[in-house]
Coordinates of C-alpha atoms (C1' of nucleotides) in Angstrom, one line a residue:
Chain A
M1 CA -32.8 -16.4 -14.0
T2 CA -30.5 -19.1 -15.5
D3 CA -27.7 -16.9 -16.5
V4 CA -24.8 -19.1 -15.5
I5 CA -21.8 -16.8 -15.7
Q6 CA -19.1 -18.7 -17.7
K7 CA -15.6 -18.2 -16.4
P8 CA -13.6 -16.2 -18.8
E9 CA -11.9 -18.6 -21.1
A10 CA -8.8 -18.2 -23.1
P11 CA -9.7 -17.8 -26.7
L12 CA -10.3 -21.1 -28.5
N13 CA -7.3 -21.8 -30.6
F14 CA -6.8 -24.8 -32.8
I15 CA -5.1 -26.8 -30.0
R16 CA -8.0 -26.2 -27.7
A17 CA -10.4 -27.1 -30.5
I18 CA -8.6 -30.5 -30.9
I19 CA -8.7 -31.0 -27.2
E20 CA -12.4 -30.2 -26.9
A21 CA -13.1 -32.5 -29.8
D22 CA -11.1 -35.3 -28.2
L23 CA -13.0 -34.8 -24.9
K24 CA -16.3 -34.8 -26.6
A25 CA -15.3 -38.0 -28.4
G26 CA -14.6 -39.5 -24.8
K27 CA -10.9 -40.0 -25.4
H28 CA -8.2 -40.1 -22.6
G29 CA -10.9 -41.0 -20.1
G30 CA -11.6 -37.3 -19.9
K31 CA -8.2 -36.3 -18.5
I32 CA -6.0 -34.1 -20.3
V33 CA -2.2 -34.3 -19.6
T34 CA 0.3 -31.9 -21.1
R35 CA 3.9 -31.1 -20.4
F36 CA 6.3 -28.1 -20.6
P37 CA 9.6 -29.8 -21.6
P38 CA 12.6 -27.4 -21.5
E39 CA 16.2 -28.3 -22.0
P40 CA 18.2 -27.0 -19.1
N41 CA 20.7 -25.4 -21.4
G42 CA 19.6 -21.7 -21.1
Y43 CA 17.2 -19.3 -19.5
L44 CA 13.5 -19.2 -20.2
H45 CA 12.5 -16.4 -22.4
I46 CA 9.1 -14.8 -23.7
G47 CA 8.8 -17.5 -26.2
H48 CA 8.9 -20.2 -23.5
A49 CA 6.2 -18.2 -21.7
K50 CA 3.9 -18.7 -24.8
S51 CA 4.4 -22.4 -24.4
I52 CA 4.0 -22.3 -20.6
C53 CA 0.7 -20.4 -20.9
L54 CA -0.5 -22.9 -23.6
N55 CA 0.4 -26.0 -21.8
F56 CA -0.5 -25.0 -18.3
G57 CA -3.4 -23.1 -19.4
V58 CA -5.0 -25.9 -21.3
A59 CA -4.5 -28.2 -18.2
R60 CA -6.0 -25.6 -15.9
D61 CA -9.0 -25.0 -18.1
Y62 CA -9.8 -28.7 -18.8
N63 CA -9.2 -29.9 -15.4
G64 CA -6.0 -31.6 -16.5
Q65 CA -2.5 -31.8 -15.5
C66 CA 0.8 -30.3 -16.9
N67 CA 4.1 -31.6 -15.9
L68 CA 7.4 -29.8 -15.8
R69 CA 9.7 -32.1 -17.4
F70 CA 13.4 -31.3 -18.0
D71 CA 14.7 -32.7 -21.3
D72 CA 18.1 -33.4 -20.1
T73 CA 19.6 -35.9 -22.5
N74 CA 22.6 -34.0 -23.5
P75 CA 25.0 -33.7 -20.5
A76 CA 27.5 -31.6 -22.6
K77 CA 25.2 -28.6 -22.5
E78 CA 23.0 -28.9 -19.5
E79 CA 23.6 -27.4 -16.0
V80 CA 21.8 -27.2 -12.7
E81 CA 22.0 -23.5 -12.9
Y82 CA 19.6 -23.6 -15.7
V83 CA 17.2 -26.2 -14.0
E84 CA 17.1 -23.8 -11.0
S85 CA 16.4 -20.8 -13.0
I86 CA 13.8 -22.5 -15.2
E87 CA 11.9 -23.6 -12.1
E88 CA 12.0 -20.2 -10.5
D89 CA 10.9 -18.4 -13.7
A90 CA 8.2 -20.9 -14.6
R91 CA 6.8 -20.7 -11.0
W92 CA 6.9 -16.9 -11.0
L93 CA 4.9 -16.9 -14.2
G94 CA 2.3 -18.8 -12.4
A95 CA 2.9 -22.4 -13.6
D96 CA 1.8 -24.9 -11.1
W97 CA 3.1 -28.6 -11.6
G98 CA 2.4 -29.7 -8.1
R99 CA 4.5 -32.7 -7.6
N100 CA 4.8 -33.4 -11.2
R101 CA 8.4 -32.3 -11.8
F102 CA 10.4 -34.9 -13.9
F103 CA 13.5 -35.4 -15.7
A104 CA 14.0 -37.4 -18.8
S105 CA 17.1 -38.6 -17.0
D106 CA 14.7 -40.2 -14.5
Y107 CA 13.7 -42.6 -17.4
F108 CA 17.3 -43.6 -18.6
E109 CA 16.9 -47.2 -17.4
Q110 CA 13.4 -47.6 -18.8
L111 CA 14.7 -45.9 -22.1
Y112 CA 17.5 -48.3 -22.3
G113 CA 14.9 -51.2 -21.9
F114 CA 12.9 -49.8 -24.8
A115 CA 16.0 -49.6 -26.9
V116 CA 16.8 -53.3 -26.1
R117 CA 13.1 -54.1 -27.1
L118 CA 13.6 -52.4 -30.4
I119 CA 16.8 -54.4 -31.0
E120 CA 15.0 -57.6 -30.2
L121 CA 12.2 -56.6 -32.7
G122 CA 14.8 -56.2 -35.3
K123 CA 14.0 -52.4 -35.3
A124 CA 17.3 -51.1 -34.3
Y125 CA 21.0 -51.9 -34.8
V126 CA 24.4 -50.8 -33.6
D127 CA 26.3 -48.9 -36.4
D128 CA 30.1 -48.8 -36.4
Q129 CA 30.2 -46.1 -39.1
S130 CA 31.8 -42.7 -38.1
A131 CA 29.7 -39.6 -37.8
E132 CA 31.1 -38.5 -41.2
Q133 CA 30.3 -41.8 -42.9
I134 CA 26.7 -41.7 -41.5
R135 CA 26.3 -38.2 -42.9
E136 CA 27.6 -39.2 -46.2
N137 CA 25.3 -42.1 -46.5
R138 CA 22.2 -40.2 -45.5
G139 CA 21.8 -39.0 -48.9
T140 CA 20.4 -35.5 -49.6
L141 CA 17.0 -33.9 -49.7
T142 CA 16.5 -35.1 -53.2
A143 CA 18.6 -38.3 -53.3
P144 CA 18.0 -41.4 -51.0
G145 CA 20.6 -42.5 -48.6
K146 CA 22.6 -45.8 -48.5
D147 CA 22.1 -48.6 -46.1
S148 CA 24.9 -49.0 -43.5
P149 CA 27.1 -52.0 -43.9
W150 CA 26.2 -52.9 -40.3
R151 CA 22.6 -52.6 -40.9
G152 CA 22.1 -56.4 -41.2
R153 CA 23.6 -57.5 -37.8
S154 CA 21.7 -60.0 -35.8
A155 CA 19.7 -59.0 -32.9
Q156 CA 22.0 -61.1 -30.8
E157 CA 25.0 -59.3 -31.9
N158 CA 23.4 -55.9 -31.6
L159 CA 22.3 -56.7 -28.1
D160 CA 25.8 -57.6 -27.1
L161 CA 27.2 -54.5 -28.7
F162 CA 24.7 -52.1 -27.2
Q163 CA 25.3 -53.6 -23.7
R164 CA 29.0 -53.0 -24.2
M165 CA 28.4 -49.5 -25.3
R166 CA 26.6 -49.0 -22.0
A167 CA 29.4 -50.7 -20.2
G168 CA 31.8 -48.1 -21.6
E169 CA 33.9 -50.5 -23.7
F170 CA 33.9 -48.1 -26.8
E171 CA 35.2 -44.7 -27.6
E172 CA 33.0 -41.7 -28.1
G173 CA 31.9 -41.5 -31.7
S174 CA 32.9 -45.1 -32.5
R175 CA 29.4 -46.6 -32.5
V176 CA 25.7 -45.4 -32.2
L177 CA 22.4 -47.3 -32.0
R178 CA 20.2 -46.6 -34.9
A179 CA 16.6 -47.3 -35.7
K180 CA 16.2 -49.5 -38.7
I181 CA 13.5 -47.7 -40.7
D182 CA 14.1 -46.7 -44.3
M183 CA 17.3 -45.0 -45.8
A184 CA 15.2 -44.0 -48.9
S185 CA 12.5 -42.2 -46.9
A186 CA 11.5 -38.7 -48.3
N187 CA 11.6 -37.5 -44.7
V188 CA 15.2 -37.4 -43.9
V189 CA 14.3 -37.8 -40.1
M190 CA 13.3 -41.3 -41.0
R191 CA 16.6 -42.4 -42.5
D192 CA 17.7 -44.6 -39.7
P193 CA 17.9 -42.0 -37.1
T194 CA 20.4 -42.3 -34.2
L195 CA 18.8 -43.4 -31.0
Y196 CA 21.8 -43.5 -28.7
R197 CA 25.3 -42.1 -28.8
I198 CA 28.3 -42.6 -26.6
K199 CA 29.2 -39.5 -24.4
K200 CA 31.7 -40.0 -21.6
A201 CA 30.4 -36.8 -19.9
H202 CA 29.3 -36.2 -16.3
H203 CA 25.5 -35.6 -16.2
H204 CA 24.0 -33.1 -13.8
R205 CA 21.8 -35.6 -12.2
T206 CA 22.9 -39.1 -13.1
G207 CA 26.5 -38.3 -12.6
D208 CA 28.7 -41.0 -14.2
A209 CA 26.1 -43.7 -14.1
W210 CA 25.8 -43.6 -17.9
C211 CA 28.1 -43.1 -20.9
I212 CA 25.5 -43.6 -23.6
Y213 CA 22.7 -41.0 -23.8
P214 CA 19.4 -41.2 -25.8
M215 CA 18.7 -38.7 -28.6
Y216 CA 15.7 -36.3 -28.4
D217 CA 13.6 -38.2 -30.9
F218 CA 13.9 -41.4 -28.8
A219 CA 13.7 -39.8 -25.3
H220 CA 10.9 -37.4 -25.8
C221 CA 8.2 -39.5 -27.2
L222 CA 8.9 -42.2 -24.7
S223 CA 9.0 -39.8 -21.8
D224 CA 5.6 -38.4 -23.0
A225 CA 4.3 -42.0 -23.1
I226 CA 5.8 -42.9 -19.6
E227 CA 4.0 -39.8 -18.2
K228 CA 0.8 -40.6 -20.1
I229 CA 0.9 -37.3 -21.8
T230 CA -2.3 -36.9 -24.0
H231 CA -1.4 -33.9 -25.9
S232 CA 2.3 -33.2 -26.7
I233 CA 2.5 -29.7 -27.8
C234 CA 5.7 -28.4 -29.5
T235 CA 6.8 -25.9 -32.0
L236 CA 6.6 -26.2 -35.8
E237 CA 10.3 -27.1 -36.4
F238 CA 9.4 -30.5 -34.9
E239 CA 6.8 -31.2 -37.5
N240 CA 9.2 -33.5 -39.5
N241 CA 9.9 -35.3 -36.3
R242 CA 6.3 -36.3 -35.7
E243 CA 6.6 -39.2 -38.1
L244 CA 9.4 -40.6 -36.0
Y245 CA 7.6 -39.9 -32.8
D246 CA 4.8 -42.0 -34.0
W247 CA 7.1 -44.7 -35.3
V248 CA 8.8 -45.2 -32.0
L249 CA 5.6 -45.4 -30.0
D250 CA 3.7 -47.5 -32.5
T251 CA 6.6 -49.9 -33.0
L252 CA 6.8 -50.3 -29.2
G253 CA 3.2 -50.8 -29.1
F254 CA 1.9 -48.0 -27.0
D255 CA -1.9 -47.8 -27.1
P256 CA -3.4 -45.4 -26.4
R257 CA -0.5 -43.1 -26.8
P258 CA 0.2 -39.4 -26.8
R259 CA -0.2 -37.2 -30.1
Q260 CA 2.2 -34.4 -31.0
Y261 CA 0.8 -31.1 -32.2
E262 CA 2.8 -28.2 -33.4
F263 CA 2.3 -24.5 -33.2
A264 CA 4.2 -21.5 -34.4
R265 CA 6.8 -20.2 -32.0
L266 CA 6.7 -16.6 -31.0
N267 CA 8.9 -13.9 -32.7
L268 CA 9.0 -10.4 -31.3
T269 CA 10.0 -7.2 -33.0
R270 CA 13.2 -5.4 -31.9
T271 CA 14.5 -8.6 -30.1
V272 CA 16.1 -11.9 -30.7
L273 CA 14.8 -15.1 -29.1
S274 CA 17.1 -17.7 -30.3
K275 CA 18.8 -19.5 -27.5
R276 CA 22.1 -19.2 -29.4
K277 CA 21.9 -15.5 -29.8
L278 CA 20.8 -14.8 -26.3
I279 CA 23.7 -17.0 -25.0
Q280 CA 25.9 -14.8 -27.2
L281 CA 24.6 -11.5 -25.8
V282 CA 25.4 -12.9 -22.3
S283 CA 28.8 -14.5 -23.0
E284 CA 30.0 -11.7 -25.1
G285 CA 29.1 -9.0 -22.4
C286 CA 26.6 -7.1 -24.5
V287 CA 24.4 -7.2 -21.5
S288 CA 25.1 -7.7 -17.8
G289 CA 23.6 -11.2 -17.7
W290 CA 20.6 -13.4 -18.3
D291 CA 18.6 -11.1 -16.0
D292 CA 19.6 -7.9 -17.8
P293 CA 16.4 -5.8 -17.8
R294 CA 16.7 -5.5 -21.7
M295 CA 16.8 -9.2 -22.1
P296 CA 13.6 -10.9 -23.3
T297 CA 14.1 -13.6 -20.6
I298 CA 11.6 -14.1 -17.9
S299 CA 14.3 -13.2 -15.3
G300 CA 15.1 -10.0 -17.4
M301 CA 11.6 -8.9 -17.7
R302 CA 11.0 -9.6 -13.9
R303 CA 13.9 -7.4 -13.0
R304 CA 12.7 -4.8 -15.6
G305 CA 9.4 -4.7 -13.6
Y306 CA 7.0 -6.6 -15.9
P307 CA 4.3 -8.3 -13.8
P308 CA 3.6 -11.9 -14.5
E309 CA 0.0 -11.2 -15.1
A310 CA 1.0 -8.9 -18.0
I311 CA 3.1 -11.5 -19.6
R312 CA 0.2 -14.0 -19.3
D313 CA -2.2 -11.5 -20.8
F314 CA 0.2 -10.9 -23.7
C315 CA 0.4 -14.7 -24.2
E316 CA -3.2 -15.0 -24.3
R317 CA -3.7 -12.0 -26.8
I318 CA -1.2 -13.1 -29.3
G319 CA -3.1 -16.3 -29.9
V320 CA -1.8 -19.8 -31.0
A321 CA -1.6 -20.6 -34.6
R322 CA 0.4 -22.4 -37.3
S323 CA 1.6 -19.4 -39.3
E324 CA 4.9 -17.8 -39.0
N325 CA 4.4 -14.5 -36.9
T326 CA 6.3 -11.6 -35.5
V327 CA 4.4 -9.9 -32.8
D328 CA 4.9 -6.1 -32.4
V329 CA 6.6 -5.6 -29.0
A330 CA 4.2 -2.7 -28.6
L331 CA 1.5 -5.2 -27.8
L332 CA 3.7 -6.5 -24.9
E333 CA 4.2 -3.0 -23.7
H334 CA 0.6 -2.4 -23.8
C335 CA -0.1 -5.3 -21.7
V336 CA 2.6 -4.1 -19.1
R337 CA 1.1 -0.6 -19.0
E338 CA -2.4 -1.9 -18.7
E339 CA -1.6 -4.1 -15.7
L340 CA 0.6 -1.5 -14.1
N341 CA -1.7 1.3 -14.6
R342 CA -4.3 -0.6 -12.5
H343 CA -2.0 -1.9 -9.9
S344 CA 0.9 0.4 -9.3
A345 CA 1.1 3.0 -6.7
R346 CA 1.9 6.6 -7.9
R347 CA 4.8 8.5 -6.8
M348 CA 6.6 11.6 -7.8
A349 CA 10.1 11.5 -8.9
V350 CA 12.3 14.1 -10.6
L351 CA 14.8 12.4 -12.8
K352 CA 16.6 15.4 -14.4
P353 CA 16.3 18.0 -11.6
L354 CA 16.0 21.7 -12.1
Q355 CA 15.6 23.9 -8.9
L356 CA 12.2 25.8 -8.5
V357 CA 12.1 28.5 -5.9
I358 CA 8.8 29.9 -4.8
E359 CA 9.6 33.4 -3.8
N360 CA 6.6 34.3 -1.9
Y361 CA 6.5 31.1 0.1
P362 CA 7.6 31.3 3.8
E363 CA 11.3 30.4 4.2
D364 CA 11.0 27.7 6.8
Q365 CA 7.4 26.5 6.3
V366 CA 6.8 22.9 5.4
E367 CA 3.2 21.6 4.5
E368 CA 2.2 18.0 3.9
F369 CA -0.1 17.2 1.1
E370 CA -2.1 14.1 1.1
L371 CA -1.8 12.5 -2.3
Q372 CA -3.9 9.6 -3.9
N373 CA -1.9 6.5 -4.4
N374 CA -3.8 5.4 -7.5
P375 CA -6.7 7.2 -9.1
E376 CA -7.6 3.9 -10.7
D377 CA -8.1 2.3 -7.3
E378 CA -9.7 4.1 -4.4
R379 CA -8.6 1.3 -2.1
A380 CA -4.9 2.1 -2.8
G381 CA -5.4 4.9 -0.2
T382 CA -3.2 7.9 0.2
R383 CA 0.2 9.1 1.3
K384 CA 1.8 12.4 2.4
A385 CA 4.3 14.3 0.7
P386 CA 6.1 17.3 2.2
F387 CA 6.2 20.7 0.3
S388 CA 8.4 23.7 0.9
K389 CA 9.9 26.8 -0.7
V390 CA 12.5 25.1 -2.7
L391 CA 11.4 22.3 -5.0
W392 CA 12.9 20.1 -7.7
I393 CA 11.1 20.1 -11.0
E394 CA 11.9 18.1 -14.3
R395 CA 14.2 20.2 -16.6
D396 CA 11.8 19.2 -19.4
D397 CA 9.0 21.1 -17.6
F398 CA 10.5 24.5 -18.1
R399 CA 11.4 26.3 -21.3
Q400 CA 12.7 29.8 -21.7
D401 CA 11.1 30.0 -25.2
P402 CA 8.1 27.8 -25.1
P403 CA 7.2 26.2 -28.4
P404 CA 3.6 26.2 -29.6
K405 CA 1.2 24.0 -27.6
Y406 CA 3.7 23.7 -24.8
F407 CA 1.8 24.1 -21.6
R408 CA 4.3 23.7 -18.8
L409 CA 6.4 26.3 -17.1
A410 CA 7.8 29.2 -18.9
P411 CA 8.3 32.9 -18.1
G412 CA 5.0 34.4 -17.0
R413 CA 3.2 31.0 -17.4
E414 CA 1.1 29.5 -14.7
V415 CA 0.9 25.8 -14.0
R416 CA -0.2 23.5 -11.3
L417 CA 2.2 21.7 -9.0
R418 CA 0.4 18.5 -8.7
G419 CA -1.7 18.2 -5.5
A420 CA -0.1 21.4 -4.2
Y421 CA -0.6 25.0 -5.7
Y422 CA -0.6 27.0 -8.9
V423 CA 2.6 28.8 -9.4
T424 CA 3.5 31.3 -12.0
C425 CA 7.0 31.6 -13.4
T426 CA 8.5 35.1 -12.5
G427 CA 12.0 34.5 -13.8
F428 CA 15.0 32.2 -13.9
D429 CA 18.8 32.2 -13.4
T430 CA 21.5 30.9 -15.7
D431 CA 24.8 29.5 -14.8
A432 CA 28.2 30.5 -16.5
A433 CA 27.5 28.1 -19.3
G434 CA 24.1 29.7 -20.0
E435 CA 22.2 26.8 -18.7
V436 CA 19.1 27.5 -16.7
S437 CA 19.9 26.9 -13.1
V438 CA 17.0 28.1 -11.1
V439 CA 13.5 28.9 -11.9
R440 CA 11.7 31.5 -9.8
C441 CA 8.0 31.7 -9.3
S442 CA 5.3 32.9 -7.0
Y443 CA 2.5 30.7 -5.7
D444 CA -1.2 31.5 -5.1
P445 CA -2.2 30.5 -1.6
A446 CA -5.8 30.3 -2.6
T447 CA -5.0 27.3 -4.7
K448 CA -4.0 24.9 -2.0
G449 CA -4.5 21.3 -3.1
G450 CA -4.0 22.3 -6.6
W451 CA -7.4 23.8 -7.6
S452 CA -9.0 27.3 -7.4
Q453 CA -12.4 28.5 -6.5
D454 CA -12.7 30.8 -9.4
G455 CA -12.6 27.9 -11.8
R456 CA -9.6 29.2 -13.6
K457 CA -8.3 26.7 -16.0
I458 CA -4.8 25.5 -15.8
K459 CA -3.6 23.5 -18.8
G460 CA -0.3 22.2 -17.4
T461 CA 0.3 20.1 -14.2
I462 CA 3.9 19.1 -13.4
H463 CA 5.3 17.0 -10.6
W464 CA 7.7 18.1 -7.9
V465 CA 9.7 17.0 -5.0
S466 CA 10.7 19.1 -2.0
A467 CA 14.5 19.7 -2.2
A468 CA 14.9 19.5 1.6
H469 CA 13.1 16.2 1.9
A470 CA 14.0 14.5 -1.4
V471 CA 15.8 11.2 -1.4
K472 CA 18.5 10.4 -3.9
A473 CA 18.4 7.7 -6.3
E474 CA 20.0 6.1 -9.4
V475 CA 17.5 5.5 -12.1
R476 CA 18.2 3.4 -15.2
L477 CA 16.4 4.2 -18.2
Y478 CA 16.0 1.2 -20.5
D479 CA 15.0 1.2 -24.2
F480 CA 14.9 -1.7 -26.7
L481 CA 18.0 -3.5 -27.0
F482 CA 17.8 -3.4 -30.8
G483 CA 17.2 -0.4 -33.0
I484 CA 15.6 -2.4 -35.8
E485 CA 12.5 -4.3 -36.2
N486 CA 13.9 -7.8 -36.9
P487 CA 17.5 -8.0 -35.8
G488 CA 17.3 -11.8 -35.9
A489 CA 17.2 -11.7 -39.6
E490 CA 20.5 -9.7 -39.9
K491 CA 23.8 -11.3 -40.8
D492 CA 25.4 -9.7 -37.7
F493 CA 22.7 -9.0 -35.3
K494 CA 25.0 -7.5 -32.7
V495 CA 25.9 -4.5 -34.8
H496 CA 22.2 -3.4 -34.4
I497 CA 22.3 -3.2 -30.6
N498 CA 20.9 0.1 -29.6
P499 CA 23.7 2.1 -28.0
D500 CA 21.2 4.1 -26.1
S501 CA 19.3 1.1 -24.7
L502 CA 20.5 2.0 -21.2
E503 CA 21.0 5.5 -19.8
V504 CA 21.9 5.8 -16.1
L505 CA 20.7 8.7 -14.2
A506 CA 22.6 9.3 -11.0
G507 CA 21.2 12.4 -9.2
C508 CA 17.5 11.6 -9.3
K509 CA 15.3 13.2 -6.6
L510 CA 12.4 11.3 -5.2
E511 CA 9.6 11.9 -2.7
P512 CA 10.6 10.6 0.7
E513 CA 8.0 7.9 0.7
L514 CA 10.2 6.0 -1.9
A515 CA 12.9 5.6 0.6
R516 CA 11.1 2.5 1.8
A517 CA 10.9 0.8 -1.6
K518 CA 11.5 -2.9 -1.5
P519 CA 13.5 -4.6 -4.1
G520 CA 11.2 -5.6 -7.0
E521 CA 8.5 -3.2 -5.9
R522 CA 6.7 -1.4 -8.8
F523 CA 5.5 2.2 -9.1
Q524 CA 4.4 4.7 -11.5
F525 CA 6.5 7.9 -11.3
E526 CA 3.8 10.2 -12.4
R527 CA 4.0 11.6 -15.9
L528 CA 7.2 9.6 -16.5
G529 CA 6.5 5.9 -16.5
Y530 CA 6.6 2.7 -14.5
F531 CA 9.7 1.9 -12.5
A532 CA 10.6 -1.0 -10.3
A533 CA 13.2 -1.0 -7.5
D534 CA 16.1 -3.1 -8.8
S535 CA 16.1 -6.6 -7.2
R536 CA 19.9 -6.8 -7.3
D537 CA 21.1 -3.3 -6.4
C538 CA 18.4 -1.4 -4.7
R539 CA 19.1 -1.0 -0.9
P540 CA 17.9 1.5 1.7
G541 CA 20.0 4.6 1.4
A542 CA 21.3 3.4 -2.1
L543 CA 18.0 3.3 -4.1
V544 CA 18.2 2.1 -7.7
F545 CA 15.1 2.0 -9.9
N546 CA 14.6 0.5 -13.3
R547 CA 12.3 2.0 -15.9
T548 CA 9.8 -0.7 -16.8
A549 CA 8.0 1.3 -19.5
T550 CA 7.3 4.9 -20.2
L551 CA 3.9 6.4 -20.1
R552 CA 2.4 7.1 -23.5
D553 CA 3.8 10.4 -24.3
T554 CA 1.5 12.6 -26.6
W555 CA 3.5 15.7 -26.1
A556 CA 6.7 14.0 -27.5
K557 CA 4.6 13.1 -30.7
I558 CA 3.3 16.7 -31.0
E559 CA 6.8 18.0 -30.5
K560 CA 8.3 15.6 -33.0
K561 CA 5.8 16.8 -35.6
G562 CA 6.9 20.3 -35.1
Chain B
rU1 C1' 14.7 -30.8 -58.2
rG2 C1' 12.4 -34.5 -52.4
rG3 C1' 9.3 -34.3 -48.1
rG4 C1' 6.6 -31.4 -44.5
rG5 C1' 4.0 -26.7 -43.6
rU6 C1' 2.0 -21.5 -44.1
rG7 C1' -0.3 -17.4 -46.9
rU8 C1' -7.0 -12.7 -44.0
rG9 C1' -5.6 -4.8 -43.1
rG10 C1' 1.0 -2.0 -40.7
rC11 C1' 1.4 -6.4 -36.6
rC12 C1' -1.2 -10.5 -34.4
rA13 C1' -5.9 -13.1 -35.2
rA14 C1' -11.2 -15.1 -35.8
rG15 C1' -13.7 -17.1 -39.7
rC16 C1' -15.0 -24.0 -41.5
rG17 C1' -20.5 -22.3 -48.3
rG18 C1' -24.6 -17.2 -46.7
rU19 C1' -22.1 -12.2 -48.0
rA20 C1' -14.8 -9.9 -43.5
rA21 C1' -15.0 -10.7 -35.3
rG22 C1' -11.5 -8.7 -31.9
rG23 C1' -6.8 -6.9 -30.1
rC24 C1' -2.3 -3.9 -30.9
rG25 C1' -0.7 0.3 -33.7
rA26 C1' -2.0 4.7 -36.4
rC27 C1' -5.2 8.9 -37.0
rG28 C1' -9.2 12.3 -35.3
rG29 C1' -12.5 14.1 -31.1
rG30 C1' -14.3 14.3 -25.8
rU31 C1' -13.3 13.9 -20.5
rU32 C1' -9.2 14.8 -17.2
rU33 C1' -5.3 18.0 -10.7
rU34 C1' -0.6 12.5 -14.6
rG35 C1' 0.0 16.0 -22.4
rG36 C1' -1.4 9.1 -18.3
rU37 C1' -5.9 6.6 -17.7
rC38 C1' -10.9 6.4 -19.6
rC39 C1' -14.6 7.4 -23.6
rC40 C1' -16.2 7.9 -28.8
rG41 C1' -15.2 7.6 -33.9
rU42 C1' -12.0 6.4 -38.6
rU43 C1' -8.6 2.5 -40.4
rA44 C1' -9.8 -4.7 -45.7
rU45 C1' -15.9 -3.9 -51.4
rC46 C1' -11.9 -7.6 -49.6
rC47 C1' -9.2 -12.6 -47.7
rG48 C1' -1.1 -14.6 -52.0
rA49 C1' -2.5 -14.8 -57.7
rG50 C1' -5.5 -16.8 -61.9
rG51 C1' -9.3 -20.1 -63.4
rG52 C1' -13.7 -23.1 -62.0
rU53 C1' -18.1 -25.1 -59.2
rU54 C1' -22.4 -22.5 -56.8
rC55 C1' -28.3 -18.5 -56.5
rG56 C1' -24.0 -17.4 -53.3
rA57 C1' -16.8 -18.7 -51.9
rA58 C1' -11.9 -16.1 -47.4
rU59 C1' -14.3 -20.9 -46.9
rC60 C1' -15.0 -26.3 -52.2
rC61 C1' -12.0 -27.8 -56.8
rU62 C1' -7.8 -26.5 -59.9
rU63 C1' -3.2 -24.3 -61.6
rC64 C1' 0.5 -21.1 -60.3
rC65 C1' 3.4 -17.9 -56.9
rA66 C1' 5.8 -16.5 -52.2
rC67 C1' 7.8 -17.7 -47.6
rC68 C1' 9.2 -21.2 -43.5
rC69 C1' 11.2 -26.1 -41.7
rC70 C1' 14.2 -30.8 -42.6
rA71 C1' 20.5 -33.7 -44.8
rG72 C1' 23.6 -33.0 -35.6
rC73 C1' 26.4 -38.9 -32.6
rC74 C1' 21.6 -30.7 -30.7
rA75 C1' 16.8 -30.0 -28.8

RNA sequence: UGGGGUGUGGCCAAGCGGUAAGGCGACGGGUUUUGGUCCCGUUAUCCGAGGGUUCGAAUCCUUCCACCCCAGCCA
């Protein structure tokens, strides 16, 4: 048979459609080159992940190349800490740029040369106006701007001035290099945009070699051209800049040249993704840092326990289009659960412990039960868990007065202790405050392993940990950082921070196997959710787990409905 | 009031003149030693609105409406 199995492809979005059409038309010599161009002034977040998956995904699927290029043209805002975190996060996500890691600052000398060329062509001039004057003369959205009085300088004079700008002869803000285009353009971007400004700042890579720095619109298109990028993919807010992108490259005579395509950026419910707001959350201490597990940053999600595969799957499922969108964070959680369900080992952990005493179980007896690590994956094998007379169970799994449809433990009720025995509640003790302190039960020795020959149906199965063998841990329960759908649209988004977004549980009881958990390791705590050993704070003897996501909880839904 | 864009179910999103894919969510049901997973079913007579062309339109034309982006020496 000729059934050639096609490799599963990412869905065909409009960008891929353009690329396929270009390839079919024989453009680019058949080689697609894209780039992911972050500015190193913040940490990568889920929105960047969308761009990374798009750019690197396209390169991978069409046998092309995707460069990592730092857009570092503004020394005032950029730091090495950010370039390091960006590389780490992008790599963790699965981006592979090989040796193609570049910096716009690598091109400063070439960029300067292109600026000189523009001046020689009579297409750029040094403007002595102040920033305020330039703003005033730019006009408005409906009124044209006015030409600068310096617009008519000779190429000779411009060349001299520009060279002296570079030499550091002028103060910051005293002069800029501008493109000479059209002060009456309906597109404000085209009203003689600034190409270079003077900034006597230390650059994280070039040090003090430069005191003039190119603007984004000048540096970006040229960096693309220098790297022979074929498809320069960016977000919608740069749409108006495309005309300038084309102008610079065409004026300088690049042919063939890269083309810019814009797609809609990602918005997610219950979170903010603007760099400004994320920086604010960090700097004002609303969260513990860029990698706080509640942050939508790559490092935050990693620490929370999100697998990179899940994030990639999410980026593929949300699609790539040009319409404004706000994706329901439930889809992200779905992707995380789906991945974790298939690949994380099951463990038993009691988060809010309540003592269960099996009155008819021998005092000093200890049994070991062999439990499956993952019912979804036979190859995951098994582990042993000790069982004894005194156990910890979840407080939620016992009710003095069980509501309808509650099929966990309650006086007189029989439940299954997962993988162990059936037990029947015989009573309970309360403390001085009237709180249940101990639940008593008897077990049926004929139900070893958690099933009975008589085929008796047990509706409830609960998890447990042997009290004598339990290891202690701190567990951090995370919830959405914001309590509302679209915090970014609020005047003050910070007042909508969910006060219950973090609950720290100190006295959790885990099955002993978990004592060996490595930082970052992911588990499913049965019946509760997915948890990851904290990469910063989890140590042998001082275990700390972060809740990645809860399991879907049908009972909570039923109970809520009443 | 200028220019550039976008409008398909609660949220994403296919569709490109032949009579509305898919995913998430929600709601029912089945299986189940996780109230998890898995499985099955339901969820747009309609594509921002009106008019037109056509045997036939979400797809073409036209008018209108709504929303987003642009007036940094930020990216």
